[in-house]
Coordinates of C-alpha atoms and ligand atoms in Angstrom, one line a residue:
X1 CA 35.5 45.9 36.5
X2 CA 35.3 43.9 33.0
X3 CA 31.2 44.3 32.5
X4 CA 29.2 41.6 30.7
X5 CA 27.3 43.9 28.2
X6 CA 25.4 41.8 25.5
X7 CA 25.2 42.5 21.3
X8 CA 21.9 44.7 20.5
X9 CA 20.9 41.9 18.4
X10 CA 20.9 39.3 20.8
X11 CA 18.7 40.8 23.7
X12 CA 15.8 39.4 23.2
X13 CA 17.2 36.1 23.5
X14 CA 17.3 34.3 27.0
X15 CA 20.6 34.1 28.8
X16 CA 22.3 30.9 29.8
X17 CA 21.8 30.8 33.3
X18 CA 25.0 31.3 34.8
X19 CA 25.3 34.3 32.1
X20 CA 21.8 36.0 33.9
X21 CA 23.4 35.4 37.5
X22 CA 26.8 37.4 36.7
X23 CA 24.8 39.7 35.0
X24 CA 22.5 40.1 38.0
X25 CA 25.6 40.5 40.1
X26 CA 26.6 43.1 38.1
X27 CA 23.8 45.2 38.1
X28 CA 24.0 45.2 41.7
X29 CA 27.5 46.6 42.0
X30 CA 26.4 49.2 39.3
X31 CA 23.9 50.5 41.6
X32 CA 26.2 50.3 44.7
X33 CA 28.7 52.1 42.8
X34 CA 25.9 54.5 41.2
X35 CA 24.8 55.2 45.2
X36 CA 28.1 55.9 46.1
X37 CA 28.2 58.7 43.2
X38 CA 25.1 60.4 44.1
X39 CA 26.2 60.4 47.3
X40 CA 29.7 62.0 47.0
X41 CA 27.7 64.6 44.7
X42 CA 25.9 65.9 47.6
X43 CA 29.1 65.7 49.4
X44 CA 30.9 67.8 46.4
X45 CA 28.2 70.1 46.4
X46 CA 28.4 70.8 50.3
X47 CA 31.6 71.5 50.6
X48 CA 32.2 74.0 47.5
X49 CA 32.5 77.4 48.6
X50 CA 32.0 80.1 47.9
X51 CA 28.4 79.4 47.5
X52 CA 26.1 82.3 47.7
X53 CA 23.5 82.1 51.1
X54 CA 24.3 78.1 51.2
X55 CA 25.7 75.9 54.1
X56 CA 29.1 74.6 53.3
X57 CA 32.2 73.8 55.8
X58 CA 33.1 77.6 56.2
X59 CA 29.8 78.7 57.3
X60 CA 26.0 78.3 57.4
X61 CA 25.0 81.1 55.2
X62 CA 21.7 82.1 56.0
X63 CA 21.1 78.8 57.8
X64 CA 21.1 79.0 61.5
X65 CA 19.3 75.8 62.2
X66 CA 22.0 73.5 60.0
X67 CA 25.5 73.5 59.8
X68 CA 27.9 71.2 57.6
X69 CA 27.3 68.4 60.7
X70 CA 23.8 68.1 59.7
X71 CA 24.1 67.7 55.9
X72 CA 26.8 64.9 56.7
X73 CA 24.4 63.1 59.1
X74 CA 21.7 63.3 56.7
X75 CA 24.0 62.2 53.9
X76 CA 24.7 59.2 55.8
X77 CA 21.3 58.5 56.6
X78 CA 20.6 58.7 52.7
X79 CA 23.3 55.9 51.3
X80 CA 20.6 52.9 51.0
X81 CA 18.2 54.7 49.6
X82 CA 19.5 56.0 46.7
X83 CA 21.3 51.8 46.4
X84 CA 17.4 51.0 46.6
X85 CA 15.9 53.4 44.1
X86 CA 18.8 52.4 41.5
X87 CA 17.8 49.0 42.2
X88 CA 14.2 49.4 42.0
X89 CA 15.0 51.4 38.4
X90 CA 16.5 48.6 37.5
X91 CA 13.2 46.3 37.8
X92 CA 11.1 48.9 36.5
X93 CA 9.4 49.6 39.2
X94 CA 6.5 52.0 39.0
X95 CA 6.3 55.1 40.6
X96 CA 4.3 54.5 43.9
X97 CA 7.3 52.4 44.5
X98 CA 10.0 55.3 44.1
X99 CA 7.7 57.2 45.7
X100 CA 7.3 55.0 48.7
X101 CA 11.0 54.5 49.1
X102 CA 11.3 58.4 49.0
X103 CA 8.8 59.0 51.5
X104 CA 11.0 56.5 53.2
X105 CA 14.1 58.5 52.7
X106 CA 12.8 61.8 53.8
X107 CA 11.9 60.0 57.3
X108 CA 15.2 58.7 57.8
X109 CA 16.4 62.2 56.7
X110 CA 14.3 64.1 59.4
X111 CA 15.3 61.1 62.2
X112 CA 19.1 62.2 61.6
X113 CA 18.7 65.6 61.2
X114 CA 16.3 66.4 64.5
X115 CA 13.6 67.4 61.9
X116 CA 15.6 69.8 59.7
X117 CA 14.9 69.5 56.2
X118 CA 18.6 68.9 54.3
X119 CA 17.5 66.8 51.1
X120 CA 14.3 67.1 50.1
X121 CA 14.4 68.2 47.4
X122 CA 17.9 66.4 46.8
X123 CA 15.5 62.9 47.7
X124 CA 13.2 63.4 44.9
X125 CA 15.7 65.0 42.1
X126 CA 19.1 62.5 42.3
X127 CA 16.5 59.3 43.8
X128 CA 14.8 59.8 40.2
X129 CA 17.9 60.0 38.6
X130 CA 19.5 57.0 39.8
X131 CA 15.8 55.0 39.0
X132 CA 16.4 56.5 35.3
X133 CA 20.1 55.1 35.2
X134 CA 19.3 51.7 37.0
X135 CA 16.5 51.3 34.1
X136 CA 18.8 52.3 31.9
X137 CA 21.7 50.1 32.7
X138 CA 19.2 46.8 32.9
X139 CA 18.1 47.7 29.5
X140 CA 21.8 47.9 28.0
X141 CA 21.0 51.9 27.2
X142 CA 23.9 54.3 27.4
X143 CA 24.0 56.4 30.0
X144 CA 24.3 59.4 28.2
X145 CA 22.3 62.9 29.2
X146 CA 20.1 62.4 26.4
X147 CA 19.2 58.7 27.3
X148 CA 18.6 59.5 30.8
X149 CA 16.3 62.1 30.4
X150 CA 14.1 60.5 27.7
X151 CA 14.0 57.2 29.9
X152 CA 13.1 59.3 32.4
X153 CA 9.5 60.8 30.8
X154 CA 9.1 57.6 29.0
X155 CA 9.2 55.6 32.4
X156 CA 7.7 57.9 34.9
X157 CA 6.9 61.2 32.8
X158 CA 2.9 60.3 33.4
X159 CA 3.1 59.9 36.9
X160 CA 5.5 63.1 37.9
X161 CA 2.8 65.3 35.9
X162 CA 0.3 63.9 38.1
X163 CA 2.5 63.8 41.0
X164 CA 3.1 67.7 40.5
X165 CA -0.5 68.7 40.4
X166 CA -1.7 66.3 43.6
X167 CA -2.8 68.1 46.8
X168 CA -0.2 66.7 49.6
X169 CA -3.4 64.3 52.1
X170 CA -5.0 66.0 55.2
X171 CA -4.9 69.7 52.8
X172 CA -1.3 70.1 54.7
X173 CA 1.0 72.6 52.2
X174 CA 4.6 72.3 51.8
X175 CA 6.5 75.3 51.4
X176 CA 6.9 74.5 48.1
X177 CA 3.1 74.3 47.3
X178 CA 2.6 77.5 49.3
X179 CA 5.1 79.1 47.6
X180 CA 3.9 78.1 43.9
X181 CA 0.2 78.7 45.2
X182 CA 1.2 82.7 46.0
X183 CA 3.7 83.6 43.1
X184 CA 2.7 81.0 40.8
X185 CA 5.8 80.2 39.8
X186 CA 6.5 75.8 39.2
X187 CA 9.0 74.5 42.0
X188 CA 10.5 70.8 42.4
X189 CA 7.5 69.1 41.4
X190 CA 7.2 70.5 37.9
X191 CA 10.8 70.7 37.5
X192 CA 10.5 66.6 37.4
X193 CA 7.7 66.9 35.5
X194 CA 9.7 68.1 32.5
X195 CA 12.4 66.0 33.2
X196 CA 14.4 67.7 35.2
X197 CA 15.6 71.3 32.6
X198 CA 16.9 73.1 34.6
X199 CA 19.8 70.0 34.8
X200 CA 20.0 69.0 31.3
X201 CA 19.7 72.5 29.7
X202 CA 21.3 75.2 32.2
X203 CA 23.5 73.4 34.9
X204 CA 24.7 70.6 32.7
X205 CA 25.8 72.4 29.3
X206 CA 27.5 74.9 31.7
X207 CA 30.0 72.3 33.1
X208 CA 31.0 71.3 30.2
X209 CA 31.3 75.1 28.7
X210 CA 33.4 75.7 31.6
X211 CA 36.1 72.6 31.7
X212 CA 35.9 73.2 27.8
X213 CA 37.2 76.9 28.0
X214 CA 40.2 74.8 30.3
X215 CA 39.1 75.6 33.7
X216 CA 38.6 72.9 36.1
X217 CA 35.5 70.8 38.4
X218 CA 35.8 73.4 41.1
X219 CA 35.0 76.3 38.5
X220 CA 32.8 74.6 36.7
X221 CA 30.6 73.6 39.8
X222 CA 30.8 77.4 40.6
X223 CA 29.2 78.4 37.1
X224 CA 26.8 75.7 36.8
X225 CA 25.5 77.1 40.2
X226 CA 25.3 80.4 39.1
X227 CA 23.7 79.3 36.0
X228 CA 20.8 77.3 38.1
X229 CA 20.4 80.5 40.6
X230 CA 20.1 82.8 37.2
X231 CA 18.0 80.4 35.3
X232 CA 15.4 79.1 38.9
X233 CA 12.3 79.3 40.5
X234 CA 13.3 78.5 43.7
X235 CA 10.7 77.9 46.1
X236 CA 13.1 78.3 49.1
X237 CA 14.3 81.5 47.7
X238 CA 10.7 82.7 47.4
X239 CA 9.4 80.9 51.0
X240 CA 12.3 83.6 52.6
X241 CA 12.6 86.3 50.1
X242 CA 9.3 86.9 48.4
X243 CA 9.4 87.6 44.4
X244 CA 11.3 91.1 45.5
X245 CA 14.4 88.0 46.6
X246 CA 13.7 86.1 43.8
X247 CA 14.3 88.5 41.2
X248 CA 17.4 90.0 43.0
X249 CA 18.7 86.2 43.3
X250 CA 18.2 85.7 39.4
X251 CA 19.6 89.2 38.2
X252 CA 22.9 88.8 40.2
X253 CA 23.9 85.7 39.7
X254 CA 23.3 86.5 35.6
X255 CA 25.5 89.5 36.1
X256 CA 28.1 87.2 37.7
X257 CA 28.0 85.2 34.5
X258 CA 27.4 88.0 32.0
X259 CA 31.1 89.4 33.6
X260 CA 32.5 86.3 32.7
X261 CA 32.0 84.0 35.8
X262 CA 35.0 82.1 37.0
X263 CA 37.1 83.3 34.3
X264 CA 37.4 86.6 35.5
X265 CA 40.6 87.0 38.2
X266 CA 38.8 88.3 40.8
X267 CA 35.2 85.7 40.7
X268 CA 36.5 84.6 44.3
X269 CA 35.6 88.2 45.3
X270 CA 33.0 88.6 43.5
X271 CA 31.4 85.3 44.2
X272 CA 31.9 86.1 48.3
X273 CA 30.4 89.7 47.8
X274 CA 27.3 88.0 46.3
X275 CA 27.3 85.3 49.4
X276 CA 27.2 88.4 51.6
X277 CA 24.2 90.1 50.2
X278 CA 22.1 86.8 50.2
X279 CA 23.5 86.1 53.6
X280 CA 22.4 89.6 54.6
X281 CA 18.8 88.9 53.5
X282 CA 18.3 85.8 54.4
X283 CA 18.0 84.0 50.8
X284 CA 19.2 80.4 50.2
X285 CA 19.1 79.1 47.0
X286 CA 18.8 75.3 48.0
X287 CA 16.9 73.9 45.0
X288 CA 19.8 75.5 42.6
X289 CA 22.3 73.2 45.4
X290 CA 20.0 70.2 44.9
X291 CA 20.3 70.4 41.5
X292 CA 23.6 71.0 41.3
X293 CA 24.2 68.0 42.4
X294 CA 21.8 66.4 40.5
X295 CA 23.9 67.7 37.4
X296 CA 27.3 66.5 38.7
X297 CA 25.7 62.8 39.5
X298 CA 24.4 63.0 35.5
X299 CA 27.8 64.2 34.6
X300 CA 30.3 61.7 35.9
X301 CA 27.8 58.2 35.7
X302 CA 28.7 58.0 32.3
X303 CA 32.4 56.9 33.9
X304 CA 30.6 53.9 35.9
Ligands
COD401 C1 8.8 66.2 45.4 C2 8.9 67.0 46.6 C3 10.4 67.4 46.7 C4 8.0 68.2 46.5 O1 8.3 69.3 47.1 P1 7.4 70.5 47.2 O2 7.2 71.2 45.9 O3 6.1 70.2 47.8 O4 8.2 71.5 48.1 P2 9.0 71.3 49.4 O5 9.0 72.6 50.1 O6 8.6 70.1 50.2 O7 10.5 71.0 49.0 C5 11.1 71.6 47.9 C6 12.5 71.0 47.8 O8 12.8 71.1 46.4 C7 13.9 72.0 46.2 N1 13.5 73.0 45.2 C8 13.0 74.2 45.4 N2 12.7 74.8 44.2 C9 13.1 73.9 43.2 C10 13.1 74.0 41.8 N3 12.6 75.0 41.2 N4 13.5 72.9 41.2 C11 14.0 71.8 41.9 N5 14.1 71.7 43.2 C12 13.6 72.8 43.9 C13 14.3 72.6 47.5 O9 15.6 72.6 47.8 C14 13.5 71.8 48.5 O10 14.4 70.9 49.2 C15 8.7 66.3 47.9 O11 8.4 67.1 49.0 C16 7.7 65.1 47.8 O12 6.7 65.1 47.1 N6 8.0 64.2 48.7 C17 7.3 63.0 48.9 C18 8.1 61.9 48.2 C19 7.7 61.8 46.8 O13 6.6 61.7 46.4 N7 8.7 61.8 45.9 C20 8.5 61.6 44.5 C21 9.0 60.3 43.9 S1 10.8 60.1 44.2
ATP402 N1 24.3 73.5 50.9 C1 23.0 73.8 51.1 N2 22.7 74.8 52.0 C2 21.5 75.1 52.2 N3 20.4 74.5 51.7 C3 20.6 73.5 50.9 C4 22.0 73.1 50.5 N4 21.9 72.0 49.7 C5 20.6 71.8 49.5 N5 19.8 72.6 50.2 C6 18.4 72.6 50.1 O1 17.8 73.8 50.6 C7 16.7 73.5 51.5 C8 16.9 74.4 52.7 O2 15.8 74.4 53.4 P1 15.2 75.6 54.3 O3 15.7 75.5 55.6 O4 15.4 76.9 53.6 O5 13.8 75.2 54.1 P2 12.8 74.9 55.2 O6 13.2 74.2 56.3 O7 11.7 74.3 54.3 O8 12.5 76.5 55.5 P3 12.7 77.3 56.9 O9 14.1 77.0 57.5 O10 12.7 78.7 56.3 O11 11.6 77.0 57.7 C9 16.8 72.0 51.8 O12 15.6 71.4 51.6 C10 17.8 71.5 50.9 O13 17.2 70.6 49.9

């Protein structure tokens, strides 16, 4: 697609108006393209195995209310939104907006699901993501790592911190809030707060130190996941597994990496053996999936 991308210089001048319209069309097929990415990184994510306690195509892990089915309707469900939250990053929209289309989202997400929550937290992380790269691209910024997480706080760093201190209406409690309430530990909410870490410091500098070391995406989505699980505090893991589940989700996944994660010949085994145990009590590490994929949506937009 050739891209009409204007000088630095010349951007505060007014564009002719047939310039603006291709422009304008442009944009639009960014954001249809950048939907299309956040998408297939959900897809990506779901069907890597093996993935310790997760839902992927060979089993539910220690899901018995989901199954593959259900994160493939949901991911269906999800394909406008994340179009419409690019969009609305684009027009620099404020956050009541994301939010609203969010809120939106996690409707249509329950309607296909029967209830079951599959994206929540994969809503909030790659929707604010794909605002930062829609603002991004309308503003001629690179979308580098660096760009995207700086646009992020700039744009709507205010409004996450308040987001992750407000009381959800009616005094209801999510699981998350619960969860952060007992242990005290910061869950999706903060995690956005700061602009997303856990993505740009653990999961994404992983990736690359794994395709750089000359293994390939597969391995590197394994050790970025492991990474996340070491590095976490996942509510979901504490909402089933309590700090004791935590704390044994954190230490193995670090030994798996300390042993030399995919590089060793036998990190098939070893990853399975670890799938086992967290099958066997339950834990699921589903923010460390969510932002998983959040990591492999930051990593590959800078080919759009
Ligand atoms: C922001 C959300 C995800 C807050 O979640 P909360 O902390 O209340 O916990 P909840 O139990 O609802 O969901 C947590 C979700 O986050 C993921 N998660 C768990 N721990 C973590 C973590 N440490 N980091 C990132 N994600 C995590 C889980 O996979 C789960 O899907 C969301 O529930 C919310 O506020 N939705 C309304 C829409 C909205 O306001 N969005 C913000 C603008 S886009
Ligand atoms: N591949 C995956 N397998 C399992 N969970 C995932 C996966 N990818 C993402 N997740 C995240 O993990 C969460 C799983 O939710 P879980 O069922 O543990 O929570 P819940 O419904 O809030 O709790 P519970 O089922 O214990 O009542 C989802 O919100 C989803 O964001």
């Amino acid at each position: 697609m050739r891209r009409l991308m204007q000088h630095p210089d010349t951007l505060d001048r007014p564009l002719h108006p047939m310039q603006k319209r291709r422009a304008d069309r442009e944009n639009l097929v960014f954001c249809r393209q950048l939907a299309r990415l956040a998408v297939r990184s959900l897809y990506q994510e779901l069907v890597l195995y093996p993935k310790p306690g997760l839902v992927s195509r060979v089993d539910n892990g220690s899901h018995t209310d989901m199954t593959a089915q259900t994160f493939l309707r949901s991911l269906f469900a999800l394909r406008h939104y994340f179009f419409q939250i690019a969009v609305a990053g684009l027009e620099g929209a404020s956050f009541p907006t994301l939010q609203s289309l969010a809120i939106g989202a996690e409707q249509r997400m329950l309607r296909a699901t029967g209830g079951i929550n599959t994206h929540r937290g994969a809503i909030f992380a790659l929707g604010m993501l794909c605002a930062a790269m829609g603002y991004a691209r309308g503003r001629h910024m690179p979308l580098q790592a660096a760009t995207l997480r700086a646009t992020l706080l700039i744009q709507w760093g205010d409004a996450l911190a308040r987001h992750s201190a407000a009381a959800l209406p009616g005094g209801q409690h999510s699981h998350g809030q619960r969860v952060a309430a007992v242990h005290a530990v910061g869950g999706a909410r903060e995690e956005g707060a700061l602009g997303f870490p856990a993505v740009f410091e653990v999961a994404l500098p992983q990736l690359q130190a794994t395709l750089a070391a000359g293994r390939d995406l597969h391995h590197a989505r394994i050790d970025a996941l492991f990474a996340l699980m070491a590095h976490l505090s996942d509510t979901n893991v504490y909402h089933r597994g309590g700090a004791e589940g935590a704390a044994l989700v954190r230490s193995r996944s670090a030994a798996f990496l300390a042993a030399g994660g995919t590089a060793l010949p036998d990190w098939e085994a070893q990853a399975l053996d670890c799938h086992r145990e967290f099958v066997a009590r339950r834990l699921s590490p589903g923010g460390a999936a969510d932002l998983l994929a959040a990591a492999c949506l930051v990593h590959e937009a800078v080919y759009l």
